[in-house]
Short mmCIF file of C-alpha atoms in Angstrom, two decimals:
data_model
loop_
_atom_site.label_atom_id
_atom_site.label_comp_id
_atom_site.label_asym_id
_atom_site.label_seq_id
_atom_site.Cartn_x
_atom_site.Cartn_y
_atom_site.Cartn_z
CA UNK A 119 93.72 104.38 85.71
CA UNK A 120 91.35 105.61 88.70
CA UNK A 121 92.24 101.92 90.58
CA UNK A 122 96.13 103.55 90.19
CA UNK A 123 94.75 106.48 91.40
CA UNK A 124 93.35 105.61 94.00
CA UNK A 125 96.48 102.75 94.97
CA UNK A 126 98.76 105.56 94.82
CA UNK A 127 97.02 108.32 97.39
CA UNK A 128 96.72 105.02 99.70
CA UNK A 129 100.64 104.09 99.47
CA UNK A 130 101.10 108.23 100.09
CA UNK A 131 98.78 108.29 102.99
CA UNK A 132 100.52 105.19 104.61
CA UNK A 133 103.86 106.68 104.04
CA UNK A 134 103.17 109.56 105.16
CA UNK A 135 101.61 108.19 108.81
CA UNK A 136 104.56 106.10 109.05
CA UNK A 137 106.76 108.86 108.88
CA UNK A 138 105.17 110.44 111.80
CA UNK A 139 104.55 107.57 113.43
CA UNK A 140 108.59 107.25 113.47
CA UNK A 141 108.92 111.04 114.25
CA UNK A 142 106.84 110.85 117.21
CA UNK A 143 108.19 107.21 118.61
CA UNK A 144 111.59 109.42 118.28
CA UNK A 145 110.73 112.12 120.77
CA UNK A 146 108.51 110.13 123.46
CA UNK A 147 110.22 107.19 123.66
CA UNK A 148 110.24 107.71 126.95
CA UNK A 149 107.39 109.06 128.07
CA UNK A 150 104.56 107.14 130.12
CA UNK A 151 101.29 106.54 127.91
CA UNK A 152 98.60 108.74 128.80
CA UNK A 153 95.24 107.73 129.85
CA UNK A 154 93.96 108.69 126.36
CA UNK A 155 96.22 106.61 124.18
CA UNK A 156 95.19 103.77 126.81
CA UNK A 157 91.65 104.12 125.62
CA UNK A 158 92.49 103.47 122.72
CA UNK A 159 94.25 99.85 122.59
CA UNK A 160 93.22 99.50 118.51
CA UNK A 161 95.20 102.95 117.59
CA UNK A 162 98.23 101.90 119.24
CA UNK A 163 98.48 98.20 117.96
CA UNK A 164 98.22 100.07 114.64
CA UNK A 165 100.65 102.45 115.63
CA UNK A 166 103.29 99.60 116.96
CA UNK A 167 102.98 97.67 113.89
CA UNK A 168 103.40 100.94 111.75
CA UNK A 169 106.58 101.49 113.47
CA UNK A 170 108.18 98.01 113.00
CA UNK A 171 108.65 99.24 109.11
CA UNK A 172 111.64 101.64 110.50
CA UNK A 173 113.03 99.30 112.46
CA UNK A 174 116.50 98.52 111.88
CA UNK A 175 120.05 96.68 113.07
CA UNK A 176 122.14 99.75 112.87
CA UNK A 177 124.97 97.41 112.79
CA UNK A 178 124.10 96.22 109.37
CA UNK A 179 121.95 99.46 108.07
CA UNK A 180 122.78 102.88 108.88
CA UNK A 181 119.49 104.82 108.25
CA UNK A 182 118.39 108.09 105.88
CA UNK A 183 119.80 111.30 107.56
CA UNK A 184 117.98 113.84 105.00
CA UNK A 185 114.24 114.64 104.43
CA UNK A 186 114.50 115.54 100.62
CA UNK A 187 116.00 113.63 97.25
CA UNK A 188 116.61 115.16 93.82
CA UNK A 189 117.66 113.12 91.64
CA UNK A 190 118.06 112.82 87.48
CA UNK A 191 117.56 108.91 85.99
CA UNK A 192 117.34 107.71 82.33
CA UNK A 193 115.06 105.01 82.25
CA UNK A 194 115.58 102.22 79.00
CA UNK A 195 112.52 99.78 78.80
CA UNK A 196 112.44 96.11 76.87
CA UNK A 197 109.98 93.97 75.70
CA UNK A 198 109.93 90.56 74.38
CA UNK A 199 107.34 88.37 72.60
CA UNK A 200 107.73 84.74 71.64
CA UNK A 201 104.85 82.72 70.16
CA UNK A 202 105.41 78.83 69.14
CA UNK A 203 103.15 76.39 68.37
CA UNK A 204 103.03 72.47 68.14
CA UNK A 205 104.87 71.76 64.97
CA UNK A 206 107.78 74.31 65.92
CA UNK A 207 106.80 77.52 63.95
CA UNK A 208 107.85 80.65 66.15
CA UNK A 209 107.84 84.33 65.96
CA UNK A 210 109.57 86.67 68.10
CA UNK A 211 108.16 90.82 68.36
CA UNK A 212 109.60 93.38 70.25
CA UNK A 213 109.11 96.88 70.14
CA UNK A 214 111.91 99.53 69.30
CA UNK A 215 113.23 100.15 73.03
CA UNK A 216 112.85 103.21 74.84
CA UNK A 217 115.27 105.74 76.21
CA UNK A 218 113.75 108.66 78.70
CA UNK A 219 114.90 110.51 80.83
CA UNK A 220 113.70 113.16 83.37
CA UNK A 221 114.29 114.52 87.12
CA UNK A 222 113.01 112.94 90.44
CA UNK A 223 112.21 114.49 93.64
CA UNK A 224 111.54 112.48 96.94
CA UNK A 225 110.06 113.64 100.29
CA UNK A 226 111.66 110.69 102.43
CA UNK A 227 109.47 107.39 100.92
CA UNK A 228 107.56 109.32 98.88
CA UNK A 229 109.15 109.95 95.26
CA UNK A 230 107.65 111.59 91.99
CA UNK A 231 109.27 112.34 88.73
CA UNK A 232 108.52 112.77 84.69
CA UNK A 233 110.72 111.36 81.90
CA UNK A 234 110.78 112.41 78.09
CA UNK A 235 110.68 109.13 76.07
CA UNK A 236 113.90 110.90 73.15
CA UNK A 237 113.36 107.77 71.52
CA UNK A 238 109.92 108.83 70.06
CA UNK A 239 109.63 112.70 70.12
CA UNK A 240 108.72 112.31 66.40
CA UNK A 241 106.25 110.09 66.15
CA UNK A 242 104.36 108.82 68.32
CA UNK A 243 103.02 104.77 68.35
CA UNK A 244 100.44 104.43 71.52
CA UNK A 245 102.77 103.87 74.09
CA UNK A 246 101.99 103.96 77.65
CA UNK A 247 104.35 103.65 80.49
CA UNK A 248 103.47 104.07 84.60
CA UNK A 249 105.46 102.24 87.36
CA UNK A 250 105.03 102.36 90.95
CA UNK A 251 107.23 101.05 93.20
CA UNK A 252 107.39 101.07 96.98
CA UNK A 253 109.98 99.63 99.62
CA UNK A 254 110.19 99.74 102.82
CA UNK A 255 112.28 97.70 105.22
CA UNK A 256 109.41 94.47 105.63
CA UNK A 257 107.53 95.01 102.27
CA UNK A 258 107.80 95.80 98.36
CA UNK A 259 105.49 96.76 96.04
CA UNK A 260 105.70 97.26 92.07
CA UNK A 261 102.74 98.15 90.55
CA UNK A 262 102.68 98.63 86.86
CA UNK A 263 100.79 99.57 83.73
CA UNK A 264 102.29 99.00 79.99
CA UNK A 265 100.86 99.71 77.12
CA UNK A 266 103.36 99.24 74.23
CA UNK A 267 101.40 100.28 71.45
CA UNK A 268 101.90 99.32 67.50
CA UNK A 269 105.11 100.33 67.07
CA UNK A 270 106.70 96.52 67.38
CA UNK A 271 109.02 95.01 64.88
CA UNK A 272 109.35 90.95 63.74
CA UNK A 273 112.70 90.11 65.58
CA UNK A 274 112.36 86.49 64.07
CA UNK A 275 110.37 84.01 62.21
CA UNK A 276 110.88 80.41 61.25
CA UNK A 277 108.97 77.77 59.69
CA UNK A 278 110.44 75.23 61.58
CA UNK A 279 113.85 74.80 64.17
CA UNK A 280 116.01 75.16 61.12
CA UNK A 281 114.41 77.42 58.54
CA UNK A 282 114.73 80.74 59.85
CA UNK A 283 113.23 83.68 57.31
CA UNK A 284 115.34 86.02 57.51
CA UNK A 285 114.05 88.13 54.89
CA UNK A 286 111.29 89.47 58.12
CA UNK A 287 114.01 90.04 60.51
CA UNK A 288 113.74 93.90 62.03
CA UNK A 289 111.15 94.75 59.64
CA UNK A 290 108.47 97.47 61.31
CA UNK A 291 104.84 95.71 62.39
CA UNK A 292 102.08 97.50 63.35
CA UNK A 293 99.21 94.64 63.65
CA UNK A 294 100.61 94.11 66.80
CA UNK A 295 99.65 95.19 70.43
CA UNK A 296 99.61 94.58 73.61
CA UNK A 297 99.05 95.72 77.53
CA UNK A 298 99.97 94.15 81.20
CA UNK A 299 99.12 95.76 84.03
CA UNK A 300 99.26 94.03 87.58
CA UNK A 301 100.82 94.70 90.76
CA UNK A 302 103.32 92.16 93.01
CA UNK A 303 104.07 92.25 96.86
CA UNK A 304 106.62 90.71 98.66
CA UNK A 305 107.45 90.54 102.38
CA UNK A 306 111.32 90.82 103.33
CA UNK A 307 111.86 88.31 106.06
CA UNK A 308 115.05 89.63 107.50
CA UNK A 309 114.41 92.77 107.50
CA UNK A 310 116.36 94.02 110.22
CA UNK A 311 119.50 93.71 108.71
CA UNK A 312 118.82 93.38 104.71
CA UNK A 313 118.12 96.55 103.16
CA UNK A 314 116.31 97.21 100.10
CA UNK A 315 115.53 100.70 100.00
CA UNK A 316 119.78 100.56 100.28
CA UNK A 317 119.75 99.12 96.51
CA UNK A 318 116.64 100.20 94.97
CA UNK A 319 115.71 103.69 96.57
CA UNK A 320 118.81 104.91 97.96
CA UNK A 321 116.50 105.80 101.02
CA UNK A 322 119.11 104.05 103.60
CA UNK A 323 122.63 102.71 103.14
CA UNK A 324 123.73 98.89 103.98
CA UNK A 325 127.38 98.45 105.94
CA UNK A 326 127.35 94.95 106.26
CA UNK A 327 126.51 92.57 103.65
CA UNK A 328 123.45 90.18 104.29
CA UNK A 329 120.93 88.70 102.42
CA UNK A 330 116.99 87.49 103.20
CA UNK A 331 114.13 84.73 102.04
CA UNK A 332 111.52 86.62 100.22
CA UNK A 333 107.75 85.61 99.51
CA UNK A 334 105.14 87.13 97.83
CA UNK A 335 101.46 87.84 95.55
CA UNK A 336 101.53 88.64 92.33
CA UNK A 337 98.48 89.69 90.18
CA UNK A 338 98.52 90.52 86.23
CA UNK A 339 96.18 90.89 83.45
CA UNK A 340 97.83 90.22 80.08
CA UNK A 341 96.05 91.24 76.39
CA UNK A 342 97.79 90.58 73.13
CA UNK A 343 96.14 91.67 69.64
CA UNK A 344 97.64 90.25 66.57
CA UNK A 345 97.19 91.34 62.70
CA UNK A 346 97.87 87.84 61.16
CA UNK A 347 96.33 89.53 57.33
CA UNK A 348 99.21 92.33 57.75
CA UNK A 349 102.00 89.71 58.88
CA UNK A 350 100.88 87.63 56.02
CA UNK A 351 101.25 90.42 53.44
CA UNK A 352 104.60 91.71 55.36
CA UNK A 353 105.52 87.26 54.26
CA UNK A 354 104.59 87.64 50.81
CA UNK A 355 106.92 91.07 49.89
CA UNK A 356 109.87 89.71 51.92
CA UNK A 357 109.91 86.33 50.69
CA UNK A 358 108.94 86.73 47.33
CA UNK A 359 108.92 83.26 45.09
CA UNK A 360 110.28 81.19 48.65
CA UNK A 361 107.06 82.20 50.66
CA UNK A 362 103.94 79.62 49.71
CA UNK A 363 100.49 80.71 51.12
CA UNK A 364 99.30 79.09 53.80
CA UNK A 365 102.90 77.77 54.87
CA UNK A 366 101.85 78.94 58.52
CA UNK A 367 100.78 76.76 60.76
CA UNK A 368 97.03 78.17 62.00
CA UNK A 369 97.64 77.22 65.73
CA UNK A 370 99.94 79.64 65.52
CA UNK A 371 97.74 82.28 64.14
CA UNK A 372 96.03 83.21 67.30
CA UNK A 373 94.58 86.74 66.66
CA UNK A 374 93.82 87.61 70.90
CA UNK A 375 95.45 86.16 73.56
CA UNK A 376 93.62 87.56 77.17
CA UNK A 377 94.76 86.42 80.33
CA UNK A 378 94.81 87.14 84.29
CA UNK A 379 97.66 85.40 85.98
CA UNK A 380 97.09 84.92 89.83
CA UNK A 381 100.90 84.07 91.17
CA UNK A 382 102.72 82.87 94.35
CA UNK A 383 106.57 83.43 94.89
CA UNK A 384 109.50 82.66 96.75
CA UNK A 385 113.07 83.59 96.33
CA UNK A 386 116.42 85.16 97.89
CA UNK A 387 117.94 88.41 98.01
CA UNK A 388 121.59 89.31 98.67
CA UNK A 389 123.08 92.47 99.45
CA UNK A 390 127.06 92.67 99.20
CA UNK A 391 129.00 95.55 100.72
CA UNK A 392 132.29 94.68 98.42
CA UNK A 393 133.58 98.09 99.42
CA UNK A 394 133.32 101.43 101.67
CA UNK A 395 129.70 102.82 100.47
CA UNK A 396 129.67 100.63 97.46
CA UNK A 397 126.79 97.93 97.13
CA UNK A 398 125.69 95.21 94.75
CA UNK A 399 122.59 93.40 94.76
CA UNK A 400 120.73 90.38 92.84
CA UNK A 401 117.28 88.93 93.46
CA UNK A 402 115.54 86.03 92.37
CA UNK A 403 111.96 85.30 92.50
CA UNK A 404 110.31 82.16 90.73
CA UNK A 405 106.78 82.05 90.62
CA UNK A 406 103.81 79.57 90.59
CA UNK A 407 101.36 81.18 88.38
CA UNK A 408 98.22 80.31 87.53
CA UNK A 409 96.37 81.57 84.43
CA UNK A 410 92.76 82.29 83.87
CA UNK A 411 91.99 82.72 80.06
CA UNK A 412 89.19 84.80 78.94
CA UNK A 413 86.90 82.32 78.22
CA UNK A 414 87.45 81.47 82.00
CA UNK A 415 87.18 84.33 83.68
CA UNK A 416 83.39 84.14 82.12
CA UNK A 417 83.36 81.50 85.00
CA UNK A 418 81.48 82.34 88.12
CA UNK A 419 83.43 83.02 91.01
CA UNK A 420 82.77 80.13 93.55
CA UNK A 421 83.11 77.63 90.27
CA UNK A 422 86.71 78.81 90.02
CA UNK A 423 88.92 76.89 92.56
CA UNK A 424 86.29 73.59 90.96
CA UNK A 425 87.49 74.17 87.31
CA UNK A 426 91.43 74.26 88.53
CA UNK A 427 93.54 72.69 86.21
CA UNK A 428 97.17 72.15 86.96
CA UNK A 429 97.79 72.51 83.28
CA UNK A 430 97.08 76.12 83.40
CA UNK A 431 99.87 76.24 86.15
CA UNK A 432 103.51 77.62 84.85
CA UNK A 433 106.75 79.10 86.55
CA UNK A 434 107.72 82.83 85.94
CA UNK A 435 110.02 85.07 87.47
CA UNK A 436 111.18 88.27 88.72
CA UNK A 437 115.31 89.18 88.75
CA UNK A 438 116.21 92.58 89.97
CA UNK A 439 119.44 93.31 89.88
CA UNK A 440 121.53 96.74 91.09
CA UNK A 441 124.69 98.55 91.96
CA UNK A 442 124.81 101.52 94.21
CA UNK A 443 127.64 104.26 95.45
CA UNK A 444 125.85 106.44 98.50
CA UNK A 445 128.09 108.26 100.98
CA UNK A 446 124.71 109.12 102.94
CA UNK A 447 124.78 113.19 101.04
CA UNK A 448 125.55 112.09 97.46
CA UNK A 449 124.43 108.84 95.29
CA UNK A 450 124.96 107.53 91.87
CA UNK A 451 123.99 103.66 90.64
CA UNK A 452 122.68 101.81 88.31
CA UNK A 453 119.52 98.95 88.52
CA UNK A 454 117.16 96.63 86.31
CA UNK A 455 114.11 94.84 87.31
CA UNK A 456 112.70 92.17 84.63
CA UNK A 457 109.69 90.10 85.30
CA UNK A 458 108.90 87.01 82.77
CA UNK A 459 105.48 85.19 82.36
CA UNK A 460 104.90 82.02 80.24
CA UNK A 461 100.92 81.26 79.08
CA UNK A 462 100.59 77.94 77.33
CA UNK A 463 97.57 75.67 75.60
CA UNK A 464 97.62 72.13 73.81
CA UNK A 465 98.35 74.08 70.40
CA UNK A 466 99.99 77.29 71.11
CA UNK A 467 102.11 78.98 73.70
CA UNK A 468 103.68 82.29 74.22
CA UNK A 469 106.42 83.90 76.43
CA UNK A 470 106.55 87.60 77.88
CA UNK A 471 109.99 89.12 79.06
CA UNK A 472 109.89 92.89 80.02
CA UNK A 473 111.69 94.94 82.07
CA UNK A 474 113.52 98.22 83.12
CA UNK A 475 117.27 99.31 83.06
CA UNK A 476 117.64 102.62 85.07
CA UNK A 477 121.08 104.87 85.61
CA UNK A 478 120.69 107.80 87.67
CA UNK A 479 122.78 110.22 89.83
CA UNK A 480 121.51 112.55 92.73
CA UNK A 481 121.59 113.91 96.15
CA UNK A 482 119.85 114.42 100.03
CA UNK A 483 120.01 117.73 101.31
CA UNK A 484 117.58 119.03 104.77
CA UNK A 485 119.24 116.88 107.15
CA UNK A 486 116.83 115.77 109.45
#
């Protein structure tokens, strides 16, 4: 968690300079350089490409007119698992969702809040949640850290396409765990006129509908522990006389499944204004990823791009999705974010779905 850390106080700091950098731009627009800011040629190339971030077509975006946000969100996270192998054996795990909620408070693009997870005030299974993201008018950033713990259920398992046990379906496992952290960055291409703080942070408001070509990085590092003696035992009480011993396939029984996924992505993003302060947005981001197992990660460094292998290569994806009322004082909306990832081998293969759905309500007050 330092590397969060530490990612965090440098997204705060940059936030924070660009927000003066915009504050001062604002009062001495027209004032002549002095002969100490023409010393110093690097400071102000930084400082001209620090303002391009709050640069807008005020046609299209009409921009924040507050310095502070409160605001209350509930927060529902998902999680998918599907495992297959060769001969067509699958099994799906997910673990019970989770419902929090909490209160947020911003300092313009700079936002912190805590939410209760009232799904498991009782007890407890492991989990960990953090999410980071940041958006400014050129470029996102969602950086993330799961931890889902052991409290997973079998959604399905079948033998085969058609012989579904359904004797296993919903029934609590805890030999299973698993963890992704990562981060992903995108640059907005036309970002003088498409808005995403409009949908996702409420930070400006769009007026005219228009939509942009995104592209971005992506890094992840997947790890997936599996109890195959528990799910065999779980087999034997649910199926009773039908279940035969050693009726599972052993490609699928995979115990750990490690991974780092190194991605590249492309995709659009549409904002529609389909009324007075109303907004709806969808965006779609495939992915070329490329993953690096365990085994070769043990690899050394400048042997990696020589052991490529276009068979490790496979498409994922990223949809966010969002509608938003926002009369510039007072906001209410509703948005989900899901990212997918797909690992596969010769023998075995598994698929990763998880994602947010937030609804929240709030309000800007200390006009600027």
């Amino acid at each position: 968690m330092g590397k969060i850390r530490l990612f965090c106080l440098v997204m705060a700091l940059l936030c924070t300079y660009m927000v003066q950098a915009q504050k001062t731009d604002s009062l001495s627009e027209n004032k002549p350089r002095t002969g100490r800011e023409l010393r110093l040629p690097v400071l102000n190339t930084l400082y001209e490409f620090v303002k391009e971030f709050s640069r807008v077509d005020t046609n299209y975006i009409e921009p924040q007119h507050y310095n502070f946000t409160f605001m209350l969100q509930n927060t529902n996270t998902y999680e998918i698992y599907h495992l297959k192998n060769k001969s067509g054996q699958e099994v799906v795990f997910s673990p019970r969702p989770a419902y929090k909620i909490g209160p947020y408070f911003g300092w313009r693009w700079i936002f912190l809040g805590y939410t209760i997870d009232f799904g498991h005030l009782k007890n407890g299974d492991g989990r960990q949640d953090f999410n980071l993201s940041f958006y400014s008018n050129q470029i996102g950033v969602d950086l993330f850290y799961r931890m889902s713990g052991n409290g997973y259920r079998i959604n399905r398992f079948s033998l085969s396409p058609e012989s579904e046990l359904r004797g296993v379906r919903n029934v609590p496992f805890d030999g299973f765990e698993s963890s992704v952290k990562g981060f992903n960055i995108y640059y907005i291409f036309n970002h003088r006129k498409f808005s995403y703080p409009a949908a996702y942070s409420q930070s400006t408001v769009q007026r005219r509908s228009c939509g942009s070509p995104i592209a971005g990085i992506g890094y992840t590092k997947h790890k997936l522990n599996i109890d195959w003696q528990k799910f065999d035992d779980i087999l034997q009480e649910r199926s009773s006389d039908a279940y035969v011993a050693g009726l599972v396939d052993t490609t699928l029984q995979v115990s750990n499944v490690n991974y780092t996924d190194y991605s590249i992505s492309g995709g659009y993003a549409y904002n529609w204004v389909f009324a007075y302060n109303w907004l709806f947005d969808i965006s779609l981001q495939a992915a070329l990823g490329y993953k690096r197992s365990t085994a070769d990660s043990k690899i050394d460094d400048w042997r990696f791009f020589r052991s490529f292998d276009f068979k490790n290569v496979s498409l994922d994806g990223i949809l966010r999705t969002g509608v938003v009322w926002n009369n510039t004082k007072w906001f209410a909306g509703a948005n989900a974010i899901f990212h997918t990832y797909s690992y596969r081998k010769s023998q075995f293969s598994t698929n990763n779905i998880f994602g947010n759905f937030n609804v929240y309500v709030g309000f800007n007050f200390g006009k600027r």
